[in-house]
XYZ file of C-alpha atoms in Angstrom:
338
model
C 147.988 318.382 2.202
C 149.919 317.719 -1.020
C 153.489 318.926 -1.300
C 154.148 321.820 -3.643
C 156.161 320.976 -6.750
C 158.540 323.714 -7.883
C 159.155 323.931 -11.620
C 161.155 326.452 -13.615
C 159.519 328.414 -16.401
C 161.406 327.940 -19.674
C 161.395 329.806 -22.949
C 160.272 328.117 -26.147
C 160.850 329.804 -29.466
C 160.945 333.560 -29.553
C 158.514 334.653 -26.826
C 156.555 331.669 -25.491
C 157.041 330.595 -21.874
C 156.328 326.963 -20.931
C 156.275 324.812 -17.795
C 156.086 321.011 -17.634
C 153.105 319.268 -16.003
C 153.545 317.029 -12.921
C 153.666 313.351 -13.952
C 151.330 312.261 -11.123
C 148.676 314.702 -12.309
C 149.108 313.659 -15.944
C 148.718 309.992 -15.012
C 145.716 310.624 -12.733
C 143.859 312.631 -15.389
C 145.024 310.488 -18.332
C 146.188 313.535 -20.259
C 147.706 312.654 -23.651
C 149.745 314.564 -26.205
C 147.675 317.242 -28.016
C 144.843 317.023 -25.440
C 143.340 320.357 -24.434
C 143.397 321.611 -20.838
C 141.668 324.605 -19.285
C 143.514 327.481 -17.623
C 141.584 329.725 -15.256
C 143.116 332.847 -13.748
C 142.038 333.240 -10.119
C 141.421 336.552 -8.359
C 144.347 335.920 -5.995
C 146.801 335.627 -8.917
C 147.002 331.830 -8.955
C 146.423 329.829 -12.107
C 144.062 326.841 -12.064
C 144.659 323.978 -14.481
C 141.806 321.581 -15.252
C 141.329 318.690 -17.679
C 137.608 319.502 -17.851
C 137.300 321.964 -20.725
C 133.631 321.263 -21.503
C 132.215 322.916 -18.366
C 129.937 319.884 -17.884
C 129.341 319.053 -14.206
C 131.577 316.261 -12.963
C 129.717 313.012 -12.247
C 130.596 311.076 -9.087
C 129.080 307.736 -8.036
C 128.915 306.312 -4.494
C 127.992 302.649 -3.942
C 126.768 301.309 -0.580
C 126.615 297.542 -0.077
C 123.860 296.455 2.327
C 122.390 293.252 3.716
C 119.834 292.156 6.313
C 122.161 293.190 9.143
C 122.830 296.743 7.899
C 122.016 299.463 10.431
C 119.096 301.366 8.850
C 119.976 304.588 10.712
C 123.585 304.396 9.550
C 122.686 303.858 5.887
C 120.443 306.930 5.988
C 123.251 309.023 7.488
C 125.662 307.677 4.870
C 123.311 308.659 2.043
C 122.944 312.150 3.513
C 126.728 312.347 3.793
C 127.164 311.323 0.146
C 124.562 313.898 -0.884
C 126.212 316.740 1.060
C 129.703 315.900 -0.175
C 128.539 316.166 -3.780
C 127.996 312.689 -5.197
C 125.694 312.888 -8.213
C 124.691 309.214 -8.141
C 124.087 306.996 -5.098
C 123.655 303.235 -5.505
C 122.283 300.979 -2.758
C 123.206 297.405 -3.637
C 122.727 293.974 -2.060
C 123.910 290.503 -3.038
C 120.424 289.270 -2.214
C 116.989 290.911 -2.139
C 117.099 294.394 -0.630
C 115.642 294.441 2.918
C 112.315 296.280 3.181
C 113.577 298.637 5.892
C 116.539 299.687 3.711
C 114.193 300.409 0.790
C 112.107 302.550 3.156
C 115.212 304.487 4.232
C 116.134 305.181 0.602
C 112.674 306.621 0.035
C 112.983 308.652 3.247
C 116.268 310.038 1.932
C 114.714 311.212 -1.339
C 111.992 313.004 0.647
C 114.506 314.623 3.010
C 116.889 315.828 0.289
C 116.371 318.249 -2.591
C 116.811 317.096 -6.188
C 117.366 313.396 -5.400
C 115.161 310.912 -7.267
C 115.078 307.143 -7.651
C 115.821 306.460 -11.338
C 116.265 302.691 -11.240
C 115.055 299.968 -8.891
C 115.420 296.182 -8.947
C 115.186 293.495 -6.279
C 118.873 293.925 -5.445
C 119.703 297.541 -6.332
C 118.336 301.086 -6.143
C 119.941 304.020 -7.952
C 119.319 307.595 -6.814
C 120.441 310.430 -9.099
C 120.743 314.160 -8.601
C 118.335 315.863 -11.026
C 119.013 319.405 -9.811
C 121.182 321.757 -11.826
C 123.220 323.671 -9.218
C 123.268 326.820 -11.361
C 119.455 326.956 -11.233
C 119.469 327.238 -7.415
C 121.562 330.310 -6.506
C 122.989 329.821 -3.021
C 122.104 333.337 -1.847
C 118.460 332.710 -2.771
C 118.522 329.516 -0.711
C 119.931 331.435 2.267
C 117.164 334.038 1.904
C 114.536 331.303 1.882
C 116.057 329.709 4.980
C 115.982 333.078 6.764
C 112.308 333.671 5.880
C 111.311 330.240 7.213
C 113.351 330.668 10.423
C 111.859 334.128 11.051
C 108.302 332.861 10.635
C 109.041 329.879 12.882
C 110.207 332.216 15.647
C 107.127 334.436 15.359
C 104.753 331.465 15.307
C 106.457 329.826 18.294
C 105.823 332.839 20.561
C 102.307 333.250 19.163
C 101.623 329.604 20.009
C 102.727 330.293 23.578
C 100.468 333.331 23.901
C 97.429 331.612 22.351
C 97.962 328.185 23.993
C 98.019 326.801 20.447
C 99.789 323.446 20.494
C 98.939 322.809 16.819
C 100.793 325.948 15.755
C 103.740 324.957 17.963
C 103.771 321.504 16.345
C 103.821 323.191 12.916
C 106.931 325.141 13.937
C 108.660 321.913 14.966
C 107.765 320.297 11.644
C 109.147 323.238 9.635
C 112.570 322.750 11.202
C 113.009 319.904 8.713
C 112.554 322.356 5.818
C 115.432 324.473 7.105
C 117.598 321.371 7.541
C 116.943 320.320 3.930
C 117.965 323.740 2.640
C 121.065 323.780 4.841
C 122.101 320.429 3.363
C 121.532 321.855 -0.123
C 123.832 324.818 0.581
C 126.516 322.491 1.963
C 126.176 320.252 -1.101
C 126.449 323.109 -3.584
C 129.482 324.546 -1.814
C 131.181 321.126 -1.844
C 130.421 320.848 -5.562
C 132.096 324.227 -6.075
C 135.127 323.046 -4.100
C 135.469 319.963 -6.308
C 134.572 321.511 -9.680
C 136.325 324.718 -10.662
C 134.119 325.060 -13.753
C 131.006 325.135 -11.578
C 132.581 327.856 -9.440
C 133.165 329.861 -12.606
C 129.673 329.274 -14.030
C 128.002 330.278 -10.763
C 130.415 333.225 -10.404
C 131.196 332.256 -6.808
C 134.847 332.310 -5.683
C 135.814 329.409 -3.439
C 136.563 331.816 -0.558
C 133.044 333.251 -0.791
C 131.456 329.804 -1.046
C 133.074 328.636 2.190
C 131.363 331.497 4.008
C 127.960 330.358 2.738
C 128.271 327.117 4.715
C 128.894 329.121 7.874
C 125.880 331.391 7.322
C 123.599 328.458 6.484
C 124.652 326.674 9.671
C 123.929 329.779 11.759
C 120.439 330.132 10.234
C 119.815 326.450 10.925
C 120.753 326.993 14.578
C 118.386 329.964 14.828
C 115.618 327.725 13.476
C 116.599 325.105 16.065
C 116.033 327.669 18.821
C 112.637 328.582 17.357
C 111.853 324.868 17.586
C 112.978 324.813 21.229
C 110.654 327.738 21.972
C 107.793 325.817 20.346
C 108.551 322.719 22.442
C 108.538 324.800 25.608
C 105.281 326.446 24.504
C 103.687 322.996 24.285
C 104.800 322.279 27.859
C 103.063 325.500 28.977
C 99.834 324.987 26.988
C 97.658 324.054 29.973
C 98.662 326.721 32.489
C 97.312 330.213 32.956
C 99.948 332.783 31.976
C 99.535 336.086 33.758
C 101.831 338.989 34.779
C 102.621 340.094 31.204
C 105.324 337.513 30.568
C 103.938 336.639 27.128
C 104.062 340.290 26.099
C 107.642 340.481 27.360
C 108.572 337.348 25.399
C 107.009 338.703 22.220
C 108.873 342.001 22.586
C 112.120 340.072 22.977
C 111.244 337.909 19.972
C 110.567 340.988 17.809
C 113.928 342.440 18.870
C 115.713 339.151 18.127
C 114.206 338.867 14.653
C 114.875 342.545 13.894
C 118.550 341.890 14.647
C 118.485 338.732 12.533
C 116.886 340.491 9.547
C 119.373 343.378 9.800
C 122.268 340.911 9.979
C 121.088 339.101 6.835
C 120.575 342.420 5.023
C 124.129 343.448 5.932
C 125.436 340.083 4.733
C 123.655 340.156 1.363
C 124.479 343.809 0.669
C 128.027 343.689 2.043
C 127.260 346.657 4.307
C 130.068 346.887 6.852
C 128.536 349.813 8.772
C 125.168 348.085 9.092
C 126.828 344.901 10.296
C 128.746 346.817 12.968
C 125.672 348.764 14.121
C 123.562 345.610 14.299
C 125.992 343.921 16.683
C 125.411 346.774 19.147
C 121.662 346.101 19.187
C 122.140 342.806 20.996
C 122.531 344.693 24.293
C 118.843 345.683 24.202
C 117.874 342.081 23.520
C 119.925 340.911 26.515
C 117.906 343.286 28.712
C 114.609 341.980 27.297
C 115.654 338.401 28.020
C 116.639 339.245 31.597
C 113.187 340.763 32.036
C 111.562 337.497 30.919
C 113.721 335.472 33.310
C 112.812 337.832 36.157
C 109.072 337.507 35.463
C 109.461 333.711 35.340
C 110.268 333.738 39.070
C 106.577 334.280 39.896
C 105.749 330.791 38.540
C 106.428 327.477 40.221
C 109.795 325.959 39.363
C 108.399 323.311 36.986
C 106.892 326.019 34.772
C 109.429 328.780 35.373
C 112.204 326.719 33.832
C 110.390 326.662 30.467
C 110.197 330.462 30.426
C 113.906 330.658 31.267
C 114.653 328.277 28.381
C 112.619 330.475 26.040
C 114.506 333.585 27.163
C 117.813 331.781 26.623
C 116.798 330.733 23.102
C 115.880 334.309 22.198
C 119.219 335.553 23.551
C 121.059 332.895 21.556
C 119.241 333.992 18.405
C 120.677 337.460 18.924
C 124.153 336.027 19.500
C 123.969 333.990 16.304
C 122.818 337.066 14.369
C 125.848 338.922 15.725
C 127.992 336.048 14.398
C 126.544 336.699 10.914
C 127.551 340.352 11.256
C 131.063 339.443 12.375
C 131.434 337.070 9.416
C 130.264 339.872 7.104
C 132.814 342.303 8.526
C 135.620 339.744 8.320
C 134.741 338.899 4.711
C 134.563 342.544 3.615
C 137.848 343.439 5.310
C 139.568 340.328 3.969
C 138.449 340.852 0.374
C 139.640 344.473 0.150
C 143.430 345.027 0.175
């Protein structure tokens, strides 16, 4: 963390107050005499100084050098990392011809990410640019879309179990990638806001609010992960006869879990403190539903019973994560009101 520089405010002329700029900052930004700078008053009383007065999004380039020995899994993770941290241009470069498996990973990356397109390709270099305007993808809308997908995944996973439908379960597993892509997009947009004060202003999202969006997106992604786990367990149970009402019990628990999740997201988007608090209390009923499922699982042989127990645990965890959304909402509301 940078040290704070203390400077005295001085008077110039009759009523003007001035303060000198730190030399390190002047040198780093190449500010010259008579150049214009932007001053933005923050809600907490601080004053933000920026050399970017045009409001144009800052452009950042990341170059990765590769060769025949480059780990293809690592280069994919590095590209995802560059995307999430806000680089607007990613260049994959080699001193010789680009290996075929690296080219394939670059194409995989553009499919996995949102707004990333190959704009230039030669034998030795591929350039990927961000073609998405962050202001055209409101973060709250992305969170809503993530929540809709996760909710449908959960419903379909328990339906697949009831109907012995392995194709539907496989579809749930595949959709987990859609939630991951959107979670990366939220993380990217928040990191762009952190690094570009003008973008924060244009999107009307304070930095403190933006940091909470990453937390909510991660929670939704984890709920989708548990829907995926339910689908995987459903596939393991496809070929056995399921009696004793356990499917009905699981579906009741799933409906309770998703009702809590929907209420938590409604409280978050509306900033409803009372709703958030009330929703947390509903997790007790879900806990009872999940214990009922685990109890019914005891009538199956151990190899099958364990899958039902895993399903019950995933449903309980969904409720816990929804409660985390409510707690974040309460903390944010309390913290933003003096």
